[in-house]
C-alpha cells in the first residue's frame, strides 16, 4: 500500500530534479515532518518502509534514522540542523535515472520518482559518517507491461516456511531440466572434495560425520556453503579432532548458520555438504594451500551453493522473519485517490481527462489503470550490499558455482547463468542484463553482456573494443576486467590470500582466454593489463588504497594493492590492429609460487621489460600542498633536461598513485622514473595522442642489483607527434629492466 504523501507524489505530473536551494526549488515536499513519515511507516507504506529499510542497511544501525522536530533535523548527538522539510522528491521521465538497476521505464508513459531526505541533512549526521546522503529511486510502469514478471504466489513470513522451500525447489528443478548453459558442465562423481560432511545421520541420530573421500568415495552429488566467518569460529577442523569428526559431529554444537544450511541441503534432497572450516584443516598450512587450490573444482562440481548472505558470522541466520509489505510488488491505482483535495494525475502523464468528482478509495483489480512501483536498485541494494557479498572470497564462490541460493536478510534470491530471481519476483526483473553482467563467466553470457555494453559505449571507446562475434579470448579478456573490478572492491581479512582467493576464477576463465595466467594478468594482454588504475574510494567513506607487501603479489600486479581497481584488458594483437603503438617488449616472466599452484600466492614475480625510462620527480613547495594526495590531477613532473621539451604544460599530465604520496616521495631522491607503455590517437583519423604508462621507483635487491617497483599510473595527452610522449619514446634509448 501507499500513504497519501506517496500517492500524491506518484500522481504529480510536473518533472523536476534534486535541489538543495529553497529559494529556487526544482523538487517537491514529500513528508514535511518526521511525524508524518513514521505514521506512514506504521501504516506499512511500501515507499516509506523502503526508505527506512535502506537507511538501516546502509549505516548498519550505527546511525538512527533522523527525526524532524520544531522545523529541524536532530540526530543522536542532540544537535539540531535547520531544515524546512523532512523528505523531498522529484519526478523524471525517459532515459536512466541516477541510480540505474535491473528495473527500467518500459513505455513513454513510464517514469521514475526519487525520494530523498531534506536539504542540509548531510550536516545533521556525525562527520565520520561519510556519504550520509540517502537517495532512493522507484520505477513506475503500467501494470500490463510487467504483469508477466509477477506471481500469484504469496510470500510467507519466514524463509524457513514450506512455501519458500517449494519455490527454491522449483527454481532448482527448472535449472536442472531446462537451462542448457547451466548444465553444460554436469557434476560427476569423478571429482570429489578431499573431505565432506555426510548428513545421512541427521534425522535419526542428530549428527553428521566427516568423510575422507580418499578412503571412502561418495556416490552422490553435494552442496557447498558460503558464509562469513566473523570473529572467532569455534567449529573448525583441526589436526587433533579429525578422528572425532570422522566418527561424529553433533549438530547441536554447530553454529546456527551451519545447522540451517544442513537443513536446506536436506530439504532439497542433498546428502553431502562441503563447509570450508569443517573440511579444511585450519591449523595445517600445507593442507590449506592444497585444498584452497582446489576451490575451482569444489564449487564448480557442486549441485548448488548455499549462501548465508545476510549473516555476519556463524551466529547469524539463513532463516529470517521479514515484513511482507516491504517485499511484495506494490500496485497502485491513480483513480483511487485518498482525498478529493490531493493533486490529480494530469492528462500529459496518464493521458486521461481530469475528474471533477473524487474517486472511490477502493482499488480496482489490476488492469489498464493500475501501475507497478518498485525500487530501481532492488537487487543492487537488497542483495549485493549484504554482508556475505562484501567478502572477496565469495566472488569466486559465487561466480564459479553453477547455481547459488542466497538466504539474505529479507528474502531468498536465486542465481544461475540463465535466471536471477527472488521470492518477490520469482521470474526475475525486467533487465536481466544488469545482473548477468556480474556473472559473466560463460561465453554465451559474456557475448550477450558485451553486446549491450557495446551499444551503450561512446563511439570513441567503441572503436577500440573487439567485435561481439570476435574471438572468445578477446571477449573473455574484456570480462576479466569487470571481474577484477568487482573482486578488488571486496573485503579481504588476510592480505596474502589476494591471489589465492581469486585462483579459482582464473582457472575458470583460462578455458576461454586460452593463455598463460600471470599474477592476475594474462600474457596476451600484458600491455593493457599493466595499466590498471586504483580508483578513488575516500569519497565513499572507505580508506585510501595502499600497497600491501604481504599480499604475495609483485608490485606490477593489481593484487599488490588494497583498493578497488579499474582495468580494461585488450590483447596486444587487438591493440596493434587498432593502430596503437606499444613502447615496451616483455622479454621474460619469472614467477615463484608459494606452493604448487602458480595461480595462487607468489613468493616473487619478475618481469624483464625492454623500454624507454626517464627520470622524473614530484616537485614540492609551499604552493603545491594541495597535491599531496594519491590522485594528482595536475602532477608536477621534472622529466629531466632534454628528455621532454619544456613546452609541455603541467595540465597535460594525469596520474594516479598506488599509495598516498609521502614526504620522501618528492624530489630527485625518490628515484622515480616514467615508463611509457602504449600510445593511440584518441579519435580515429586524428586528434590528440594519448600515451599511458607507469611511474616506477628504482630500488636495489639484497645483492645490490638495480630493480624497479611500480609507483603509479600516468596518462599524457598532446596534439601532434612532436609534443607527444609517443614521439619522444620512439626516439629515446631503450634498455632492459627488471620490474618486481
XYZ file of C-alpha atoms in Angstrom:
740
model
C 0.000 0.000 0.000
C 0.960 3.665 -0.223
C 0.488 6.560 2.163
C -1.245 9.731 0.969
C 2.088 11.562 0.594
C 3.490 8.861 -1.701
C 0.223 8.590 -3.622
C 0.274 12.336 -4.179
C 3.900 12.220 -5.280
C 3.192 9.424 -7.769
C 0.268 11.321 -9.282
C 2.154 14.585 -9.762
C 2.858 15.302 -13.397
C 5.499 18.015 -13.022
C 9.036 16.880 -13.717
C 11.892 18.156 -11.574
C 15.361 17.458 -10.285
C 17.237 17.353 -6.999
C 17.600 20.755 -5.407
C 19.001 21.927 -2.069
C 18.077 25.580 -2.622
C 14.725 26.552 -1.080
C 14.712 29.851 -2.932
C 14.661 28.211 -6.365
C 13.100 24.777 -5.797
C 13.145 22.154 -8.528
C 11.682 19.429 -6.352
C 8.676 18.934 -4.098
C 7.814 18.244 -0.485
C 7.173 14.593 0.327
C 6.753 14.450 4.137
C 7.036 17.876 5.800
C 7.986 16.309 9.146
C 9.168 13.008 10.526
C 5.867 12.599 12.375
C 4.021 12.020 9.119
C 6.821 9.821 7.836
C 6.743 7.497 10.835
C 2.961 7.278 10.666
C 3.343 6.156 7.056
C 5.870 3.537 8.139
C 3.461 2.283 10.796
C 0.737 2.035 8.162
C 3.141 -0.103 6.056
C 3.576 2.283 3.117
C 5.845 0.496 0.617
C 7.928 3.548 -0.331
C 8.398 4.861 3.220
C 9.224 1.376 4.516
C 11.861 1.062 1.798
C 13.424 4.403 2.708
C 13.733 3.378 6.353
C 14.990 -0.127 5.464
C 17.735 1.200 3.202
C 18.828 3.661 5.856
C 19.240 0.873 8.386
C 21.085 -1.332 5.885
C 23.371 1.447 4.750
C 24.513 2.534 8.164
C 24.263 -0.921 9.762
C 22.304 0.649 12.634
C 25.270 2.883 13.526
C 23.184 5.983 12.882
C 19.482 6.087 13.752
C 17.050 7.480 11.243
C 16.751 11.209 11.972
C 13.647 12.831 13.383
C 12.278 16.189 12.366
C 11.404 18.332 15.370
C 10.492 22.030 15.528
C 11.425 22.567 11.886
C 14.804 20.934 12.342
C 16.543 17.599 11.993
C 18.232 16.053 15.008
C 20.490 13.053 15.398
C 21.719 11.079 18.395
C 24.263 13.728 19.409
C 21.359 16.080 20.104
C 22.473 18.654 17.561
C 19.666 20.246 15.550
C 20.072 21.486 11.996
C 17.563 23.893 10.467
C 15.511 22.339 7.689
C 12.102 23.235 6.323
C 11.215 19.765 5.091
C 11.914 16.190 6.116
C 11.771 14.262 2.819
C 11.529 15.558 -0.719
C 11.015 14.078 -4.163
C 11.233 14.785 -7.850
C 9.854 13.093 -10.951
C 11.834 12.142 -14.054
C 10.928 10.659 -17.406
C 12.942 8.960 -20.135
C 16.473 7.544 -20.110
C 18.087 6.153 -16.989
C 17.993 7.653 -13.531
C 20.936 8.494 -11.277
C 20.898 5.010 -9.720
C 20.347 2.518 -12.580
C 19.422 -1.045 -11.740
C 17.572 -4.029 -13.214
C 14.280 -2.098 -13.411
C 13.697 0.436 -16.197
C 10.940 2.618 -17.595
C 9.357 0.471 -20.307
C 6.958 2.890 -22.066
C 6.702 6.588 -22.927
C 4.215 6.930 -20.079
C 6.516 5.261 -17.547
C 8.553 7.396 -15.199
C 10.698 7.285 -12.111
C 10.412 9.103 -8.815
C 13.315 9.821 -6.482
C 12.787 10.289 -2.742
C 15.497 11.802 -0.559
C 15.993 13.468 2.788
C 15.592 17.217 3.005
C 18.269 19.822 2.383
C 21.109 20.285 4.867
C 20.590 16.729 6.102
C 24.224 15.903 5.347
C 25.122 18.315 8.153
C 22.873 16.505 10.601
C 24.970 13.364 10.925
C 28.304 12.628 12.505
C 31.227 13.971 10.442
C 32.725 10.464 10.429
C 29.659 9.071 8.692
C 30.639 9.751 5.107
C 28.096 9.503 2.327
C 25.304 10.218 4.790
C 23.128 11.265 1.911
C 20.243 8.881 1.174
C 18.525 8.837 -2.204
C 16.230 6.086 -3.491
C 14.645 5.894 -6.920
C 11.470 3.996 -7.735
C 10.437 2.942 -11.245
C 6.764 3.297 -12.154
C 5.440 1.238 -15.069
C 1.965 0.293 -16.309
C 0.943 -2.978 -14.697
C 0.324 -4.596 -18.084
C 3.973 -4.024 -19.008
C 5.327 -6.052 -16.091
C 2.470 -8.419 -15.230
C 4.323 -11.333 -16.863
C 7.033 -10.941 -14.191
C 4.646 -11.013 -11.257
C 3.462 -14.128 -9.495
C 0.304 -15.172 -7.704
C 2.402 -16.935 -5.070
C 2.021 -15.493 -1.600
C 5.148 -14.882 0.442
C 5.497 -16.466 3.865
C 6.603 -14.563 6.962
C 9.771 -16.640 7.398
C 12.197 -18.048 4.830
C 12.092 -21.436 6.576
C 8.432 -21.943 5.677
C 7.382 -24.663 3.260
C 6.292 -22.116 0.633
C 9.840 -20.749 0.420
C 11.356 -24.234 0.099
C 8.834 -25.108 -2.608
C 9.825 -22.050 -4.624
C 13.545 -22.851 -4.306
C 12.853 -26.433 -5.358
C 11.007 -25.194 -8.446
C 13.959 -22.952 -9.407
C 16.319 -25.877 -8.958
C 14.136 -28.261 -10.999
C 13.777 -25.752 -13.842
C 17.516 -25.146 -13.910
C 18.352 -28.860 -13.905
C 15.835 -29.668 -16.627
C 15.681 -26.575 -18.839
C 18.871 -24.484 -18.587
C 21.328 -25.643 -21.229
C 24.092 -23.226 -20.193
C 23.920 -24.247 -16.532
C 24.070 -27.925 -17.457
C 26.946 -27.806 -19.939
C 29.147 -28.850 -17.057
C 27.350 -31.546 -15.101
C 28.604 -32.526 -11.689
C 30.018 -36.037 -11.694
C 31.473 -38.316 -9.072
C 34.790 -38.198 -10.930
C 35.744 -35.196 -8.798
C 35.193 -35.355 -5.058
C 36.338 -32.915 -2.369
C 39.020 -34.426 -0.159
C 36.655 -34.226 2.813
C 32.908 -33.692 3.003
C 30.108 -33.860 5.561
C 27.737 -36.828 5.365
C 24.298 -35.695 6.557
C 22.571 -39.077 6.425
C 22.602 -39.448 10.209
C 20.965 -36.103 10.981
C 17.358 -37.231 11.240
C 17.982 -40.500 13.079
C 20.889 -39.588 15.371
C 21.165 -35.787 15.234
C 24.725 -35.988 13.982
C 26.802 -35.782 10.810
C 30.253 -37.163 10.161
C 33.274 -36.157 8.139
C 34.094 -38.405 5.181
C 37.635 -38.698 3.832
C 36.951 -39.406 0.152
C 40.498 -40.631 -0.422
C 39.470 -43.600 1.724
C 35.710 -43.782 1.128
C 34.272 -42.424 -2.091
C 30.836 -40.808 -2.098
C 28.282 -41.821 -4.706
C 26.076 -38.747 -4.815
C 26.111 -35.042 -5.566
C 26.882 -32.461 -2.900
C 26.226 -28.830 -1.999
C 28.578 -26.130 -0.688
C 28.182 -23.281 1.793
C 29.422 -19.689 1.510
C 29.394 -17.780 4.779
C 31.057 -15.020 6.788
C 33.419 -16.284 9.466
C 33.123 -13.151 11.562
C 35.201 -13.238 14.747
C 36.189 -16.462 16.446
C 34.791 -19.569 14.784
C 34.680 -22.418 17.287
C 33.583 -25.164 14.864
C 36.815 -25.877 12.998
C 38.616 -28.925 11.686
C 41.988 -29.275 13.383
C 44.659 -31.957 13.417
C 43.561 -33.004 16.890
C 39.862 -33.528 16.103
C 39.958 -35.188 12.668
C 39.286 -38.637 14.110
C 36.482 -37.295 16.296
C 34.805 -35.534 13.328
C 35.054 -38.685 11.212
C 33.094 -40.515 13.885
C 30.506 -37.851 14.666
C 29.788 -34.148 14.602
C 26.970 -33.213 16.961
C 24.683 -30.803 15.111
C 23.674 -29.141 18.367
C 27.281 -27.926 18.791
C 27.486 -26.274 15.373
C 26.837 -22.554 14.753
C 23.312 -21.581 13.728
C 24.285 -20.862 10.111
C 25.754 -24.362 9.724
C 22.681 -26.035 11.224
C 20.333 -24.125 8.947
C 22.495 -24.801 5.867
C 22.303 -28.517 6.695
C 18.514 -28.220 6.881
C 18.433 -26.506 3.470
C 20.572 -29.202 1.862
C 18.409 -31.992 3.257
C 15.173 -30.246 2.260
C 16.480 -30.060 -1.310
C 17.444 -33.723 -1.320
C 21.225 -33.453 -0.963
C 23.068 -35.789 1.426
C 26.554 -34.244 1.369
C 27.624 -30.707 2.268
C 31.035 -29.023 1.986
C 31.851 -26.314 4.554
C 35.333 -24.819 4.427
C 36.014 -24.629 8.165
C 34.951 -28.246 8.684
C 36.555 -29.736 5.554
C 39.953 -27.992 5.508
C 42.407 -28.327 8.403
C 42.672 -24.839 9.827
C 45.964 -25.458 11.643
C 47.787 -27.173 8.767
C 49.211 -24.713 6.229
C 50.100 -27.433 3.722
C 46.550 -28.795 3.822
C 45.109 -25.292 3.498
C 47.259 -24.485 0.450
C 46.413 -27.788 -1.197
C 42.673 -27.528 -0.606
C 42.434 -23.825 -1.446
C 43.968 -24.606 -4.844
C 41.010 -26.961 -5.464
C 38.305 -24.333 -4.856
C 37.507 -24.162 -8.549
C 36.672 -27.856 -8.725
C 34.868 -27.882 -5.376
C 32.386 -25.131 -6.259
C 32.165 -25.992 -9.952
C 31.048 -29.567 -9.285
C 28.550 -28.796 -6.520
C 24.868 -29.094 -7.407
C 24.318 -25.695 -5.798
C 25.953 -23.281 -3.379
C 24.063 -22.101 -0.296
C 24.808 -18.512 0.670
C 24.290 -17.378 4.264
C 24.206 -13.977 2.625
C 22.583 -11.920 5.350
C 24.578 -13.320 8.277
C 27.688 -11.526 9.542
C 29.023 -14.639 11.296
C 28.131 -18.193 12.270
C 25.700 -16.987 14.912
C 23.539 -15.320 12.271
C 20.675 -16.946 10.418
C 19.718 -18.212 6.992
C 16.083 -18.353 8.090
C 14.693 -14.922 8.948
C 11.372 -13.231 9.642
C 10.555 -10.434 7.223
C 7.999 -7.733 6.547
C 5.974 -8.860 3.540
C 4.809 -5.286 2.863
C 8.427 -4.316 2.197
C 8.872 -7.047 -0.406
C 5.594 -7.750 -2.161
C 5.137 -5.989 -5.525
C 3.433 -2.636 -4.984
C 0.485 -1.819 -7.228
C -1.473 1.429 -7.117
C -4.405 2.908 -8.988
C -4.238 6.671 -9.576
C -8.020 6.681 -9.940
C -8.343 5.738 -6.258
C -7.232 8.925 -4.581
C -7.154 9.171 -0.783
C -9.000 12.523 -0.709
C -10.545 14.939 -3.182
C -8.029 17.623 -2.222
C -4.969 15.677 -3.421
C -3.480 16.669 -6.804
C -4.786 14.543 -9.616
C -2.846 12.995 -12.447
C -2.616 15.309 -15.434
C -3.501 14.348 -18.960
C 0.126 14.543 -20.075
C 1.245 11.776 -17.738
C -1.563 9.247 -17.844
C -3.430 10.577 -20.914
C -6.852 10.851 -19.280
C -9.275 13.649 -18.604
C -9.115 15.114 -15.096
C -12.017 14.107 -12.871
C -14.305 16.645 -11.284
C -15.534 14.252 -8.608
C -13.415 12.359 -6.072
C -12.834 8.711 -6.890
C -13.647 5.780 -4.697
C -10.925 4.837 -2.235
C -11.339 1.178 -3.178
C -8.625 -0.008 -5.505
C -9.793 -1.652 -8.695
C -8.437 -5.042 -9.810
C -5.118 -4.854 -11.712
C -5.755 -3.595 -15.212
C -5.202 -0.685 -17.563
C -5.435 1.878 -14.752
C -3.073 0.047 -12.398
C 0.608 0.837 -12.071
C 3.550 -1.070 -10.624
C 6.084 0.613 -8.321
C 9.440 -0.950 -7.473
C 12.731 0.266 -6.050
C 15.062 0.643 -9.014
C 18.086 -0.865 -7.276
C 16.060 -3.747 -5.814
C 18.825 -6.309 -6.410
C 21.766 -3.927 -6.022
C 20.643 -2.549 -2.678
C 18.891 -5.603 -1.270
C 21.332 -8.348 -2.317
C 24.695 -7.029 -3.463
C 25.230 -4.959 -0.314
C 24.563 -7.887 2.052
C 27.392 -8.922 4.434
C 28.439 -12.063 2.542
C 28.725 -10.218 -0.757
C 31.265 -7.829 0.751
C 33.772 -10.692 1.160
C 36.432 -11.088 -1.523
C 36.431 -14.882 -1.180
C 32.759 -15.105 -2.089
C 33.276 -13.536 -5.532
C 34.787 -16.714 -6.929
C 32.447 -18.906 -4.892
C 29.507 -17.015 -6.376
C 30.751 -16.969 -9.963
C 32.154 -20.483 -10.166
C 29.036 -22.099 -8.702
C 26.557 -23.020 -11.399
C 23.713 -22.210 -9.028
C 23.645 -20.124 -5.865
C 20.824 -19.778 -3.358
C 21.158 -16.609 -1.295
C 19.480 -16.543 2.111
C 19.552 -12.789 2.601
C 18.201 -10.559 5.347
C 14.875 -10.051 3.622
C 14.231 -12.987 1.285
C 15.735 -15.785 -0.796
C 17.482 -14.978 -4.082
C 18.373 -17.397 -6.881
C 21.343 -17.018 -9.228
C 22.350 -19.153 -12.185
C 23.608 -18.412 -15.687
C 20.097 -18.110 -17.119
C 17.961 -16.763 -14.270
C 18.248 -14.242 -11.463
C 15.142 -14.315 -9.288
C 13.841 -13.778 -5.767
C 10.725 -14.540 -3.766
C 9.162 -11.173 -4.572
C 9.876 -11.606 -8.304
C 10.289 -15.366 -8.900
C 10.534 -14.860 -12.667
C 13.237 -12.201 -12.417
C 13.349 -8.436 -13.097
C 12.957 -6.562 -16.374
C 16.659 -6.187 -17.112
C 18.474 -9.463 -16.570
C 21.499 -7.854 -18.254
C 22.296 -5.777 -15.158
C 22.583 -8.953 -13.095
C 24.140 -11.212 -15.716
C 26.977 -8.701 -16.050
C 28.012 -9.737 -12.527
C 28.131 -13.416 -13.524
C 29.846 -13.195 -16.916
C 31.798 -16.427 -16.716
C 30.158 -18.335 -19.565
C 30.873 -17.381 -23.165
C 27.207 -17.126 -24.209
C 26.549 -14.789 -21.274
C 29.763 -12.852 -21.912
C 28.734 -12.189 -25.533
C 25.258 -11.108 -24.508
C 26.526 -8.723 -21.833
C 29.281 -7.355 -24.070
C 26.806 -6.685 -26.888
C 24.804 -4.488 -24.531
C 27.912 -2.725 -23.252
C 28.968 -2.061 -26.824
C 25.611 -0.449 -27.585
C 25.944 1.927 -24.652
C 29.643 2.765 -25.199
C 30.534 6.099 -26.856
C 31.899 5.896 -30.396
C 35.384 6.912 -29.231
C 35.505 3.879 -26.944
C 33.651 1.506 -29.243
C 36.244 1.641 -31.979
C 38.879 0.230 -29.637
C 36.798 -2.706 -28.435
C 36.589 -6.146 -30.065
C 33.548 -7.223 -32.078
C 30.723 -9.171 -30.486
C 31.285 -12.046 -32.912
C 35.049 -11.855 -32.411
C 37.285 -14.493 -30.850
C 36.183 -15.832 -27.472
C 39.568 -14.987 -26.000
C 39.120 -11.258 -26.747
C 35.704 -11.129 -25.094
C 36.966 -13.135 -22.132
C 39.715 -10.550 -21.577
C 37.070 -7.816 -21.522
C 35.010 -9.779 -18.999
C 38.145 -10.279 -16.924
C 38.455 -6.545 -16.339
C 34.909 -6.441 -14.918
C 35.614 -9.399 -12.634
C 38.807 -7.798 -11.286
C 36.876 -4.608 -10.536
C 34.202 -6.496 -8.596
C 36.721 -8.597 -6.688
C 39.101 -5.795 -5.754
C 36.445 -3.696 -4.007
C 35.564 -6.507 -1.612
C 36.997 -7.034 1.874
C 39.814 -9.493 2.477
C 40.947 -10.188 6.042
C 44.300 -11.815 5.181
C 46.281 -9.839 2.590
C 48.307 -12.843 1.422
C 45.084 -14.517 0.243
C 44.573 -11.919 -2.514
C 45.648 -14.204 -5.381
C 44.606 -17.432 -3.654
C 41.004 -16.277 -3.266
C 40.973 -15.449 -6.982
C 42.727 -18.525 -8.360
C 39.510 -20.464 -8.929
C 38.187 -17.735 -11.209
C 41.493 -17.665 -13.058
C 41.187 -21.394 -13.747
C 37.616 -20.939 -14.927
C 38.442 -18.064 -17.284
C 41.604 -19.705 -18.590
C 39.387 -22.056 -20.571
C 38.111 -19.045 -22.532
C 41.248 -16.888 -22.633
C 43.452 -19.852 -23.621
C 46.551 -18.131 -22.344
C 49.169 -18.052 -19.590
C 47.911 -16.543 -16.333
C 50.399 -14.137 -14.755
C 49.670 -12.921 -11.202
C 46.202 -11.574 -12.019
C 47.070 -10.664 -15.635
C 47.138 -12.595 -18.927
C 50.224 -12.930 -21.110
C 48.436 -11.983 -24.331
C 47.057 -8.799 -22.740
C 50.034 -7.676 -20.662
C 50.312 -4.248 -22.300
C 46.932 -3.006 -21.107
C 46.969 -5.401 -18.176
C 49.837 -3.431 -16.621
C 47.850 -0.190 -16.931
C 45.413 -0.844 -14.109
C 44.362 2.153 -12.043
C 43.461 2.403 -8.368
C 40.039 4.002 -8.075
C 39.437 6.707 -5.503
C 37.365 5.443 -2.636
C 37.926 8.082 0.035
C 34.870 9.979 -1.175
C 32.802 6.884 -0.487
C 33.904 6.763 3.112
C 36.422 3.979 2.586
C 40.178 4.072 3.267
C 42.575 5.309 0.620
C 44.123 2.498 -1.407
C 47.534 1.290 -0.367
C 50.139 -1.245 -1.419
C 50.497 -4.157 0.954
C 53.757 -6.060 0.668
C 52.353 -9.125 2.398
C 49.833 -9.677 -0.421
C 52.175 -12.248 -2.007
C 51.969 -10.429 -5.365
C 54.526 -8.339 -7.312
C 54.076 -4.560 -7.457
C 53.093 -4.676 -11.155
C 50.047 -6.806 -10.292
C 46.814 -5.165 -9.161
C 46.749 -7.820 -6.422
C 49.555 -5.945 -4.625
C 47.213 -3.049 -3.821
C 44.443 -2.829 -1.264
C 41.705 -0.883 -3.018
C 39.279 -1.010 -5.931
C 40.884 -1.455 -9.344
C 39.762 -0.239 -12.747
C 41.212 -2.131 -15.679
C 40.275 -2.672 -19.308
C 42.116 -5.548 -20.949
C 42.577 -5.944 -24.693
C 45.050 -8.289 -26.328
C 48.277 -6.872 -27.728
C 47.219 -8.188 -31.141
C 43.944 -6.268 -30.951
C 45.773 -3.083 -29.934
C 48.027 -3.308 -32.969
C 45.003 -3.785 -35.214
C 43.608 -0.541 -33.756
C 46.861 1.216 -34.748
C 48.138 1.529 -31.180
C 51.889 1.863 -30.691
C 53.332 -0.356 -27.964
C 56.506 1.073 -26.422
C 57.608 -1.955 -24.388
C 58.649 -5.526 -25.067
C 58.246 -8.100 -22.303
C 61.225 -10.399 -22.734
C 60.719 -12.762 -19.808
C 58.348 -13.532 -16.925
C 59.545 -15.385 -13.833
C 57.051 -16.481 -11.192
C 57.998 -18.164 -7.937
C 54.799 -19.614 -6.378
C 54.463 -20.074 -2.639
C 53.050 -23.588 -3.095
C 52.367 -25.844 -6.053
C 49.706 -23.577 -7.564
C 51.125 -20.959 -9.953
C 47.752 -19.224 -9.936
C 47.920 -18.716 -6.172
C 50.201 -16.762 -3.849
C 53.697 -15.900 -5.090
C 56.987 -15.506 -3.288
C 58.113 -13.283 -6.150
C 57.343 -12.276 -9.711
C 59.784 -10.579 -12.077
C 59.146 -9.003 -15.476
C 62.092 -8.317 -17.776
C 60.985 -5.412 -19.939
C 62.724 -3.589 -22.766
C 61.549 0.021 -22.509
C 62.456 3.677 -22.504
C 62.850 5.032 -18.992
C 63.063 8.694 -17.991
C 63.953 10.160 -14.593
C 61.017 12.002 -13.017
C 60.200 13.725 -9.770
C 57.295 15.268 -7.954
C 58.211 18.848 -7.102
C 57.276 20.007 -3.648
C 56.943 23.551 -2.357
C 54.518 25.564 -0.272
C 52.288 26.359 -3.251
C 51.698 22.726 -4.078
C 50.414 21.336 -0.802
C 47.006 20.685 -2.392
C 48.514 17.869 -4.430
C 49.622 15.728 -1.501
C 47.009 13.147 -2.459
C 47.138 9.759 -4.125
C 45.310 11.111 -7.169
C 47.105 14.150 -8.554
C 45.014 15.686 -11.310
C 47.890 18.034 -12.146
C 51.124 16.296 -11.153
C 54.376 18.269 -11.301
C 56.929 16.290 -13.224
C 60.535 17.164 -13.830
C 61.260 14.792 -16.678
C 64.920 15.602 -16.939
C 66.769 18.095 -19.138
C 66.403 17.252 -22.820
C 64.197 14.228 -22.332
C 60.985 16.132 -22.957
C 60.522 19.630 -24.316
C 59.883 22.324 -21.752
C 56.836 23.345 -23.821
C 54.827 20.640 -22.058
C 52.213 22.196 -19.806
C 51.621 20.506 -16.476
C 47.930 20.021 -17.130
C 48.742 17.617 -19.955
C 49.685 15.006 -17.344
C 47.333 12.993 -15.212
C 48.406 10.321 -12.803
C 47.064 8.052 -10.093
C 49.482 6.768 -7.486
C 49.220 3.368 -5.833
C 49.787 4.853 -2.362
C 49.237 8.174 -0.659
C 52.233 10.308 -1.547
C 54.553 10.910 1.394
C 57.315 13.374 2.252
C 60.013 11.019 0.939
C 58.338 10.790 -2.473
C 59.249 14.330 -3.576
C 62.367 15.436 -5.400
C 65.148 13.502 -7.169
C 65.959 11.460 -4.065
C 62.717 9.497 -4.551
C 64.330 7.755 -7.576
C 61.163 7.902 -9.686
C 61.041 7.184 -13.424
C 58.428 7.310 -16.170
C 57.936 4.288 -18.454
C 55.629 4.902 -21.468
C 53.757 1.698 -22.383
C 51.350 2.469 -25.232
C 50.082 5.351 -27.358
C 46.983 5.721 -29.520
C 45.076 8.509 -31.247
C 42.051 9.493 -29.210
C 39.858 9.789 -32.309
C 40.071 7.801 -35.495
C 41.835 9.756 -38.201
C 43.280 12.432 -35.949
C 43.007 14.161 -32.591
C 45.231 14.147 -29.519
C 47.635 11.279 -28.963
C 47.081 9.552 -25.635
C 50.095 7.914 -24.022
C 49.706 5.707 -20.968
C 52.428 4.273 -18.804
C 53.745 3.600 -15.333
C 55.638 5.603 -12.762
C 58.358 3.402 -11.289
C 60.648 3.660 -8.293
C 64.237 2.450 -8.576
C 65.333 0.085 -5.803
C 68.118 -2.456 -5.223
C 67.769 -6.114 -4.320
C 69.824 -7.662 -1.452
C 72.676 -8.326 -3.917
C 72.776 -4.680 -4.979
C 71.198 -5.240 -8.406
C 69.012 -2.387 -9.685
C 65.310 -3.216 -9.952
C 62.099 -1.228 -10.213
C 58.766 -1.231 -8.387
C 55.539 0.203 -9.649
C 54.667 3.541 -8.001
C 51.636 4.595 -10.030
C 49.957 5.149 -13.390
C 50.149 8.155 -15.689
C 48.436 9.384 -18.823
C 49.616 12.114 -21.157
C 47.697 13.838 -23.935
C 49.189 16.034 -26.639
C 48.243 17.254 -30.094
C 50.672 16.167 -32.759
C 53.574 13.805 -32.547
C 56.204 16.485 -31.944
C 54.957 17.269 -28.464
C 53.770 13.779 -27.504
C 55.423 11.238 -25.286
C 54.787 8.775 -28.098
C 57.194 10.569 -30.379
C 59.808 11.063 -27.675
C 59.621 7.430 -26.606
C 60.275 6.199 -30.135
C 63.453 8.246 -30.320
C 64.653 7.588 -26.800
C 67.174 4.882 -25.946
C 65.632 1.579 -24.791
C 67.067 -0.678 -22.117
C 66.075 -3.843 -20.275
C 64.884 -3.506 -16.688
C 63.534 -5.840 -14.014
C 60.121 -4.904 -12.646
C 59.349 -6.662 -9.349
